[in-house]
Each structure stands twice: as C-alpha cells, then as structure tokens.
Coordinates of C-alpha atoms in Angstrom, one line a residue:
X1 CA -6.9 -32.9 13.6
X2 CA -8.7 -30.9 16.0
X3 CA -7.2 -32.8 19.1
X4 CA -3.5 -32.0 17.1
X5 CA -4.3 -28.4 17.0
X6 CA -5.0 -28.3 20.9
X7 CA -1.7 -30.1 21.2
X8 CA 0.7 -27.7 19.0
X9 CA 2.5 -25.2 21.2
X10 CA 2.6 -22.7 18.9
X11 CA 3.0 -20.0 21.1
X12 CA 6.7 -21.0 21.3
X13 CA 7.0 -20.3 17.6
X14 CA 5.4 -17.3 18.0
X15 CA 7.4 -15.8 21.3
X16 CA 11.0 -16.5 19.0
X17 CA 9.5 -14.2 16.1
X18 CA 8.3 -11.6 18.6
X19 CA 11.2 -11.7 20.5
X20 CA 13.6 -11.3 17.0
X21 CA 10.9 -8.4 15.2
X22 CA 10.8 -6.5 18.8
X23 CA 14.5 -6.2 18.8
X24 CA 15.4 -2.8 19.3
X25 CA 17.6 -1.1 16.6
X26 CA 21.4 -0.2 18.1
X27 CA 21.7 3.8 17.4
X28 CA 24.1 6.1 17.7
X29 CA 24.2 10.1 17.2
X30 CA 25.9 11.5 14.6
X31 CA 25.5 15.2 13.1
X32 CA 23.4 15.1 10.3
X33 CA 20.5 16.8 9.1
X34 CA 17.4 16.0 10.6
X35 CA 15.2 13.4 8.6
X36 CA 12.0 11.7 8.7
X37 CA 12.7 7.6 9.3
X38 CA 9.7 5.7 7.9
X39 CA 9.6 1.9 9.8
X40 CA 8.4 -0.3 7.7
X41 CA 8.5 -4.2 7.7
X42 CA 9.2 -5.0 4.2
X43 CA 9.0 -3.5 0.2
X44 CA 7.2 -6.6 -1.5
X45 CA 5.3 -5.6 -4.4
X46 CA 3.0 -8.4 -3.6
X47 CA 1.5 -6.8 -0.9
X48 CA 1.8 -3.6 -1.4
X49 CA -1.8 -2.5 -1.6
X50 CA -4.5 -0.7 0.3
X51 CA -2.1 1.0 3.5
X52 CA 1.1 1.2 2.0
X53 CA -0.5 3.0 -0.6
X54 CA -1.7 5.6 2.0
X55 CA 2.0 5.7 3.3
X56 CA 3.7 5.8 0.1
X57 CA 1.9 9.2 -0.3
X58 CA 2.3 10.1 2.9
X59 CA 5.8 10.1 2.1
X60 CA 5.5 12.1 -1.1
X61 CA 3.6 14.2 1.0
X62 CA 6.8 14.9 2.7
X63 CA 9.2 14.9 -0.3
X64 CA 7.4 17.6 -1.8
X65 CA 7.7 19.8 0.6
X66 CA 11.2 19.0 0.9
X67 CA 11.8 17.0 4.2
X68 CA 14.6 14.3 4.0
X69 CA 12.9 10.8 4.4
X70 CA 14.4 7.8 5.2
X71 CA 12.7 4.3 4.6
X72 CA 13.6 1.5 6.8
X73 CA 13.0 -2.0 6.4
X74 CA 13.0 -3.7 9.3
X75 CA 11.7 -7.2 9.1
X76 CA 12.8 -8.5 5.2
X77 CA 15.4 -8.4 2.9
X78 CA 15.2 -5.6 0.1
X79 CA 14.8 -6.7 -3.4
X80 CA 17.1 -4.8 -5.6
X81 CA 15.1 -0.9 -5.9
X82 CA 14.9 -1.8 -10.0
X83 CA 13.4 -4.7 -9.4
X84 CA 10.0 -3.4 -7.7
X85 CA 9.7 -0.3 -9.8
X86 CA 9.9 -2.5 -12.7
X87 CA 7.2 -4.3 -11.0
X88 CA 4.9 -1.2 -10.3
X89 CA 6.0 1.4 -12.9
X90 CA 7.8 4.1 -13.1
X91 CA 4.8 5.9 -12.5
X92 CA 3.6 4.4 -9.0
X93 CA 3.9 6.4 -6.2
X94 CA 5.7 3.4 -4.4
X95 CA 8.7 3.8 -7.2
X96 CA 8.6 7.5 -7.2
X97 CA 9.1 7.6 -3.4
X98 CA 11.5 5.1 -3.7
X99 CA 13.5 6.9 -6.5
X100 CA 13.7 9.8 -4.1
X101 CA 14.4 8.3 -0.2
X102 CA 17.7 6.7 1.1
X103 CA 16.4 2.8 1.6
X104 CA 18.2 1.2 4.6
X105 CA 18.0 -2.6 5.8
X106 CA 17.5 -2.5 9.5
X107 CA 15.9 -6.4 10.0
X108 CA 20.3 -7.2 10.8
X109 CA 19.9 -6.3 14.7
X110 CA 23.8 -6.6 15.5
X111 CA 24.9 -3.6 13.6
X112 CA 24.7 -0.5 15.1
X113 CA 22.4 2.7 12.5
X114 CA 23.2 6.5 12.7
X115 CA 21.1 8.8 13.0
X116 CA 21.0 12.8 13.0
X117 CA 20.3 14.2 16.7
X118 CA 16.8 15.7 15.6
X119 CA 15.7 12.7 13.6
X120 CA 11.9 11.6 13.9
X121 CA 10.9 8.0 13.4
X122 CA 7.6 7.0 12.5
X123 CA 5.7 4.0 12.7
X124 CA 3.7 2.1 10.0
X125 CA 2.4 -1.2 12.0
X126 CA 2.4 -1.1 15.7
X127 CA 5.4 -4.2 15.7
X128 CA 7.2 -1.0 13.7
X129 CA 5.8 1.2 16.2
X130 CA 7.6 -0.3 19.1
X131 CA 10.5 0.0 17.1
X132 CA 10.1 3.9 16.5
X133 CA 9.4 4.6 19.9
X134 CA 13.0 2.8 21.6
X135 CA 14.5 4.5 18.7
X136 CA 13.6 7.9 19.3
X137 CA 13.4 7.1 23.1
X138 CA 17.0 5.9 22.9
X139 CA 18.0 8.6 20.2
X140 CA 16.6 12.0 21.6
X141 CA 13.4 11.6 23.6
X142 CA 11.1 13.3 20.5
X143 CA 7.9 11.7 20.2
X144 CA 7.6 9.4 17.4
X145 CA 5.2 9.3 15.2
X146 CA 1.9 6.6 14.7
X147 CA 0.6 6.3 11.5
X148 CA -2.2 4.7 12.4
X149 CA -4.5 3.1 9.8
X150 CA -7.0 0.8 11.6
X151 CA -7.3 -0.5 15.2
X152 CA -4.8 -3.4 14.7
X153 CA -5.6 -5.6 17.9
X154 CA -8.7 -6.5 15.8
X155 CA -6.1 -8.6 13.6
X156 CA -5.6 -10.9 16.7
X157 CA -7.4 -13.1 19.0
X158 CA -6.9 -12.2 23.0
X159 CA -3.5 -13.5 23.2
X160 CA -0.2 -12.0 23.4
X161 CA 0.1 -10.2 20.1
X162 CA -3.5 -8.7 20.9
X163 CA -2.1 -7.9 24.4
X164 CA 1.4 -6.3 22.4
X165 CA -0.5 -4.6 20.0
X166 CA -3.0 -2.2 22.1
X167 CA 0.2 -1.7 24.4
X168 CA 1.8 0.1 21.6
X169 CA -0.6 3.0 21.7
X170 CA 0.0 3.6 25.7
X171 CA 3.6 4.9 24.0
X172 CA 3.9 8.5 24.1
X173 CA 3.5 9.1 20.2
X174 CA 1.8 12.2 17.7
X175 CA -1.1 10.0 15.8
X176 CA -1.9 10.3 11.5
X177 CA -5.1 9.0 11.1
X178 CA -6.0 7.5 7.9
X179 CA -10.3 8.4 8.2
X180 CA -12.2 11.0 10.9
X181 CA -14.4 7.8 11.6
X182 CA -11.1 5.5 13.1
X183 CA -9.9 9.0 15.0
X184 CA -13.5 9.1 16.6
X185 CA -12.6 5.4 17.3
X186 CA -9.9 6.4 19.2
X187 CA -11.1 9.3 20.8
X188 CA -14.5 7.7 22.6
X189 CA -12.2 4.8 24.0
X190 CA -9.3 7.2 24.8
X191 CA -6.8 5.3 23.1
X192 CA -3.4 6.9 22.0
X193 CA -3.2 10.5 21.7
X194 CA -7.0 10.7 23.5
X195 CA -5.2 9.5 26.8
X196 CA -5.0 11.5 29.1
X197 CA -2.1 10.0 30.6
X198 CA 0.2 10.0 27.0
X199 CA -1.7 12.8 25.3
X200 CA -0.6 13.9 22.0
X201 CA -1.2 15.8 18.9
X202 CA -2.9 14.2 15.6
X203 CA -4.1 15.3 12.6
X204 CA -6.7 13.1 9.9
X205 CA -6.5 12.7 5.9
X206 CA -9.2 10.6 4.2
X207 CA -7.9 7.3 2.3
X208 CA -8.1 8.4 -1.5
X209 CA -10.1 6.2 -3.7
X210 CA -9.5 5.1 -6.8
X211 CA -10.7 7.4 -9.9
X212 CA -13.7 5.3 -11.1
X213 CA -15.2 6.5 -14.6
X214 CA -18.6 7.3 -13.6
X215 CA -21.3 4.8 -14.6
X216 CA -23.0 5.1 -18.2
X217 CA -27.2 5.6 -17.5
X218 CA -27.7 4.0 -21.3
X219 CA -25.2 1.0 -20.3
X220 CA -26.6 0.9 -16.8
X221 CA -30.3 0.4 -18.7
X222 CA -29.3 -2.0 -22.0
X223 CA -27.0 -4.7 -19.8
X224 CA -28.7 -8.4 -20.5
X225 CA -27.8 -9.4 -17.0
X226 CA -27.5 -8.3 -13.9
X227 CA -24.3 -8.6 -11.7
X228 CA -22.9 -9.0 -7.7
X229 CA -19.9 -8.2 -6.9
X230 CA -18.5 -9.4 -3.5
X231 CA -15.3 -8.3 -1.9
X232 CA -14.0 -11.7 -0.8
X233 CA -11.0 -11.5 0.8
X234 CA -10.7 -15.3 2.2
X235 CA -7.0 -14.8 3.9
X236 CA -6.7 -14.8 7.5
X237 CA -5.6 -11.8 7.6
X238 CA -8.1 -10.1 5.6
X239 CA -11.2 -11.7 8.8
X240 CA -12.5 -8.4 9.3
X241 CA -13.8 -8.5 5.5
X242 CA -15.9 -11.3 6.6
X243 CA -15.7 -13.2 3.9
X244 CA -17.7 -16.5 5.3
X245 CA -20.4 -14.4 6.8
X246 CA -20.8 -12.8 3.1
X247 CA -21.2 -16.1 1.5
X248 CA -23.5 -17.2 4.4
X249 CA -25.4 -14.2 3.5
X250 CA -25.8 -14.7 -0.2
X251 CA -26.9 -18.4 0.0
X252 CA -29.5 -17.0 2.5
X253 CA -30.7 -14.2 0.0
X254 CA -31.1 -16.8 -2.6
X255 CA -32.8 -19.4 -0.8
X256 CA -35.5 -16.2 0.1
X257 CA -35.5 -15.6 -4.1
X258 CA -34.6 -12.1 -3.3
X259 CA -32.8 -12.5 -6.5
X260 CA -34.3 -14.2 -9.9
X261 CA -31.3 -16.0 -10.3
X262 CA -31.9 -16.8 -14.2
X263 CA -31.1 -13.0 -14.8
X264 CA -28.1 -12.3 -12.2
X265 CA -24.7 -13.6 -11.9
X266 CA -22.3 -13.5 -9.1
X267 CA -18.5 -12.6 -8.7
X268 CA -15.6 -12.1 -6.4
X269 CA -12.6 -10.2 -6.2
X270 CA -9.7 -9.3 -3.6
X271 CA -8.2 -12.8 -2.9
X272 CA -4.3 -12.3 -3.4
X273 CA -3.6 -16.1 -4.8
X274 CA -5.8 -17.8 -7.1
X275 CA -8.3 -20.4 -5.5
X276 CA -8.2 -23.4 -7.4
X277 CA -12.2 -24.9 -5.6
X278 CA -15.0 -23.5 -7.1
X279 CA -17.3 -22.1 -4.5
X280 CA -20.8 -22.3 -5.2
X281 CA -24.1 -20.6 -3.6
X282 CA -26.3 -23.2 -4.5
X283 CA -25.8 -26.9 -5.9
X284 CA -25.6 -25.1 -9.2
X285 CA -24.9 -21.1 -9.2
X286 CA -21.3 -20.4 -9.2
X287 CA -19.8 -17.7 -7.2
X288 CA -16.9 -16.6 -9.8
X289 CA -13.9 -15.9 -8.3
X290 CA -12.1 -13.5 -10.3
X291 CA -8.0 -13.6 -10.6
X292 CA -6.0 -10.4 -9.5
X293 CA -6.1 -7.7 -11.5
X294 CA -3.9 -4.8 -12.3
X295 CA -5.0 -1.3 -10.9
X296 CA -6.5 -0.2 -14.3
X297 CA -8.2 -3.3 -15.0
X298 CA -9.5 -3.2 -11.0
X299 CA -10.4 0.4 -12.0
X300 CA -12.0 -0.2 -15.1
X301 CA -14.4 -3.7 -14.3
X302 CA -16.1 -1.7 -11.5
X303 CA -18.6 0.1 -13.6
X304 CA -19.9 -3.3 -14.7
X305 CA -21.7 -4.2 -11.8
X306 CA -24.9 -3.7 -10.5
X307 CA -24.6 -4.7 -6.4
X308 CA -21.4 -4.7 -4.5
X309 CA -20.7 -6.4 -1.2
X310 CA -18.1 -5.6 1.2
X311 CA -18.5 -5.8 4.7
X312 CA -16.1 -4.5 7.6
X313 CA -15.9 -5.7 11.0
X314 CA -13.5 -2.9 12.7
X315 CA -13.3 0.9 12.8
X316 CA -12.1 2.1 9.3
X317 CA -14.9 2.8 7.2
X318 CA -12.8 0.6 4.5
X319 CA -11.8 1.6 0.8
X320 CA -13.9 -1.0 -1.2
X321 CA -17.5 0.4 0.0
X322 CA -16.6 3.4 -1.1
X323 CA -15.3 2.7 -4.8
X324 CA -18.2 0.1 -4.9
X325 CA -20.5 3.1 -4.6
X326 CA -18.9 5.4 -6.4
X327 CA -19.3 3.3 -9.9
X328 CA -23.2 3.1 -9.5
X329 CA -23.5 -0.1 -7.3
X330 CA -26.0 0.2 -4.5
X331 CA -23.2 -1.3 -1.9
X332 CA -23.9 -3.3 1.3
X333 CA -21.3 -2.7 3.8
X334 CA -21.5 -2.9 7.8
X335 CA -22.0 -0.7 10.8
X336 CA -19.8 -0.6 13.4
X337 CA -19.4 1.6 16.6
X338 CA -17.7 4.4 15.2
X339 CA -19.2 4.3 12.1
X340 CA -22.7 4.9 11.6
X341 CA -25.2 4.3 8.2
X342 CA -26.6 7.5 8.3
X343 CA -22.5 8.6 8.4
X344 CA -22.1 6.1 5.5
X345 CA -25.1 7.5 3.5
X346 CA -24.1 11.2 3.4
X347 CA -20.7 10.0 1.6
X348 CA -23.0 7.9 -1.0
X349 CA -26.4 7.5 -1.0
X350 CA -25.7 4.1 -3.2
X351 CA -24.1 3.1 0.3
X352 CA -26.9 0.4 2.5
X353 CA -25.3 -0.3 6.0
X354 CA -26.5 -3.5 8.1
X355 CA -26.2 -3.8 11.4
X356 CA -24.0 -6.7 13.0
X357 CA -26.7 -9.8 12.1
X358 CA -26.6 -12.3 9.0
X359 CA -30.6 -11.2 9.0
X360 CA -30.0 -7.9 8.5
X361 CA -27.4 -8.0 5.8
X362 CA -29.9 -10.1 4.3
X363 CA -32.3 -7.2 4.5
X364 CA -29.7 -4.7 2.9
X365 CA -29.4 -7.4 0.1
X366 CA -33.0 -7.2 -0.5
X367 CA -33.5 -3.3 -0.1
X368 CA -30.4 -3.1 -3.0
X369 CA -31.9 -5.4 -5.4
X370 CA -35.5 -3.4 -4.9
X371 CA -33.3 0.0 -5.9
X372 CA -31.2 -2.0 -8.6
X373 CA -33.5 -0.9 -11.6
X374 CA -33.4 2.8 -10.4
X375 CA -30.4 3.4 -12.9
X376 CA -31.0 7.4 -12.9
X377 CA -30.7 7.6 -8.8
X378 CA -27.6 4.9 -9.0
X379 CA -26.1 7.2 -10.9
X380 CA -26.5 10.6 -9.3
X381 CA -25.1 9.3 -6.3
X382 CA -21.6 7.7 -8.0
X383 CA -20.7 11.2 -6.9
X384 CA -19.1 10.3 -3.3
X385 CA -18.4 13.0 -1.0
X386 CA -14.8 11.6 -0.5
X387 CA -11.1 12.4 -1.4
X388 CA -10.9 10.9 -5.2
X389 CA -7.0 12.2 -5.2
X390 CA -4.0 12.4 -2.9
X391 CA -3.6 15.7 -3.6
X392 CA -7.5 16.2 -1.7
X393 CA -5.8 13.8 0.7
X394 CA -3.0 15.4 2.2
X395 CA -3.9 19.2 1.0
X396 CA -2.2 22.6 2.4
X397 CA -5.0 21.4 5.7
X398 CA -3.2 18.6 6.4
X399 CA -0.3 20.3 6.4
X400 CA -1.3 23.3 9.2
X401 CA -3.1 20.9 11.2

C-alpha cells in the first residue's frame, strides 16, 4: 500500500482541479448600483457550520444596514434556495441571508457576469480570494476584500496548495478578522494587510459562541458520574483539532489513573458522518462517539459534562474551548504562538492551556480532574469574557472601524 501511495501521481489530479477553481470569472461593466459580491465555494447545508456561520452574519451585518449583497457560488451547483432553508429553518441566519441576497452560479467559467462599476468582491477562502482579487483587478482596481478566518496554509502540507494559499495574502486586499488573537497572527509575521509592501486596512469581530444555559451548582454536585467530553474531529480536514494526539493523550492519562475510571465516562462529538468502529482507550473503556446533533441539542448536552477537550494546532483561538468553558467544564485546549494561556485564562478561568507536548496535555488532564469537584468555582467562571451574540459581534464598533 505504502509503496502504491509513493507511486500515485496525484499531483496531476490535483493541478486539473486548481487549474478549473482558479479560473478567473469573465466580467463586464454595466451601470448598476454598487453591491457587495460575497465568493463563496458552495451552499451545502452539510457543511455549513463554524465559518460560514461567521460569514452568514457578516452578511446580515451588511443587509441591515442596507448595502446590496450578492452571493456567489463559485465551485458547486446551487440546490434550489427552498430546499436549504427547509433544511436550516426559517429562522437561521443562512436562510434569512439567503431570503434577502441575489444568489448567482459562477462555478460555469465560459459565460461572461456583470457587474456595477463600483462593485466590491470579497473573499471567503483564499481559492475564492484569488477569485475576488482578478475580479475587482479586472473590474475596477478597488481592493477586494479578505475575510480571513484562520491561517489557511496550515490546511496543507508544503506543496503547491500550501505554496497557492499564503500567495493569496501577498494580493493587495482590506482584511476582516474573525479573533484579535489570528490578527496578532498576522501582524508579528507581516502577513496580508501587515506588509508593508501590500498594506491595507482591517478591522476584528470576535466569533460569537453559542448561548449555553449556565451550569446548575445542585446538578453540578448530585450527578452519579462523571463525564469527558472530547472534541474529536477525525476528518482530514479538521488535523488541526488533533484528534489522534487527543486520544493518544487520554489513553496516557488513564494508564497514569489520573482518572478512577469506575466513576467517569468518556464521549466525543464533532465528526460530520457517523463512525461505524468503536474506539476504545483501554481494552475495555469505550470512548463514545456521539452522532451529529442539531444546534439545540449541541447547545443543550454541553452542560452535562464535567471536562472538555479540544485542542488547536493553528492561530484561531477556536469556538469549541470556548463553549466548553462557558457550560462549567474545566477545558483543556492548546497554546500556540499567538495565542497564549494566560490570554486564554482571562476569557475563562475554566480554560487550562498545554503547551505543544503529549506530556503536558497530560498534565492539564490532571490539573482539571484535581479542580473537577470545585463545582462553585466551575461555575463562576461559565461567565466567558467573549461575544455570546452577533449583535456583540459585529456592533456600531465594527462598523466605524
């Protein structure tokens, strides 16, 4: 197999889909009134989650203060518009967007899109970035926009696509960051608008997180057992979660007996298709992988636990952590260069931040469970100094800046 793999010239594959996604849209100048044109690959309900979230109110950001937005979907076919609000509810922010934005199919290359002569284009992935930017470069020269939701190299090995990727921010573009922490990313390796050679302007909103309804002190104290809860994310795309070096980390904290295993259980959530193996810490205590679960139930099962795992191996400070937290789990989560644990503490004192060492997250495993019968502290500090609404998110600040 191994020998195979060395074999297969993917990178053929790989050049025909860059070469096809790269293709620059054919535009022409027409006189309409100027608009906001959102890039995006694709509307799937499926995997519509974490940054199209942030988007999609970026977008009603704009609505509501009565800028024209256009979405287009450059990569996929669009599912008929009832179809995915039926999916999501009327009352998502996805279908309310959609119910209120002209939705044009851009992945056919060979016909030719108008657009007014003071259009802006922005970004949502930097393949759609380099789309914006020969758009408005081709259009009328105005800056497009970046919205720029984690340092997306970090999805790649060094190749090509790693190579394409940190290219895009060398593109004269004004930068939304989704976190300070990821702009601060930015700005100490003068990336993007922090060159000095492609300097631009930015402005910063913080992800929302969910509503959690705070943790119960009498619940906290009268549950039989105890409970992990580990973000496990086992998709490829989803390797900065760190999903093997979790599991590597939890056998190891069992094998020390930090835990007394006859009074805790263990659960994960996050993987988008069901995985049929059971996985399995020890020869006989079951990591439980939960199924996908609907935004309220996601919501509402938080409060249950007692420990939460959920490490990140880039720049954004990550969503998960912070939810984790913020229904009275003491919540082990990662360090990074940008992103410090004293940083992480003062949004959640329930947050424990290990450095970049199976050892260490070991250690934060052990400092939580030590803390785990401190119900009264766990849940004082459910109160996270972080945007629990999009309205906190992209506020009349957002909007001067």
């Amino acid at each position: 197999m191994l020998e195979d793999e060395l074999k297969d010239p993917v990178a053929v594959d790989i050049l025909k889909t860059l070469e096809k996604r790269c293709t620059p849209l054919k535009i022409e100048s027409i006189d309409l009134p100027p608009s906001f044109n959102v890039m995006i690959p694709t509307i799937n309900p499926e995997l519509i989650f974490g940054g199209y979230i942030g988007l999609f109110n970026f977008i009603e950001f704009l609505i509501n203060r009565e800028y024209k937005v256009r979405i287009l979907v450059c990569e996929d076919i669009i599912p008929p518009i009832q179809r995915i609000i039926s999916k999501l509810g009327e009352d998502n922010v996805v279908s309310r967007t959609l119910n209120h934005c002209e939705i044009v199919p851009c992945f056919d290359r060979s016909l030719t899109y108008s657009f007014g002569r003071d259009d802006i284009f922005i970004g949502y992935s930097w393949l759609t970035m380099r789309l914006a930017h020969l758009a408005a470069a081709t259009l009328n020269g105005n800056r497009s926009i970046f919205f720029i939701q984690e340092f997306e190299p970090i999805f790649h090995h060094y190749d090509s696509l790693r190579f394409l990727a940190q290219e895009t921010y060398t593109y004269p573009h004004n930068a939304v960051f989704n976190s300070p922490q990821l702009a601060r990313y930015f700005e100490s390796n003068e990336l993007g608008v922090f060159n000095q050679k492609n300097q631009g302007d930015h402005c910063i909103f913080k992800h929302a997180i969910s509503q959690i309804k705070p943790p119960s002190l009498e619940d906290i104290k009268q549950r039989p057992r105890k409970k992990v809860l580990l973000y496990a994310r086992p998709e490829r795309h989803a390797g900065r979660n760190m999903f093997e070096v979790s599991i590597l980390a939890l056998k190891e904290a069992i094998r020390q007996q930090i835990f007394d295993t006859s009074t805790w259980d263990f659960y994960g959530i996050g993987s988008l298709e069901k995985i049929s193996k059971k996985l399995f810490l020890t020869d006989n205590i079951e990591l439980k992988l939960l199924q996908k679960m609907s935004y309220s139930e996601y919501t509402t099962s938080l409060s249950q636990y007692d420990i939460g795992i959920s490490l990140m191996y880039a720049p954004h400070p990550s969503v998960p952590p912070l939810e984790m937290a913020s229904a009275g789990m003491l919540t082990i989560t990662t360090t990074f260069e940008n992103r410090t644990a004293s940083e992480m503490t003062e949004i959640s004192a329930n947050i424990i931040s290990a450095d970049h060492t199976v050892a260490s997250i070991v250690e934060s495993i052990r400092l939580a469970v030590s803390g785990v019968d401190d119900y009264q502290s766990r849940c004082d500090n459910a109160k996270v100094n972080w945007p629990t609404s999009w309205d906190q998110s992209f506020d009349e600040n957002f909007h001067a800046a």
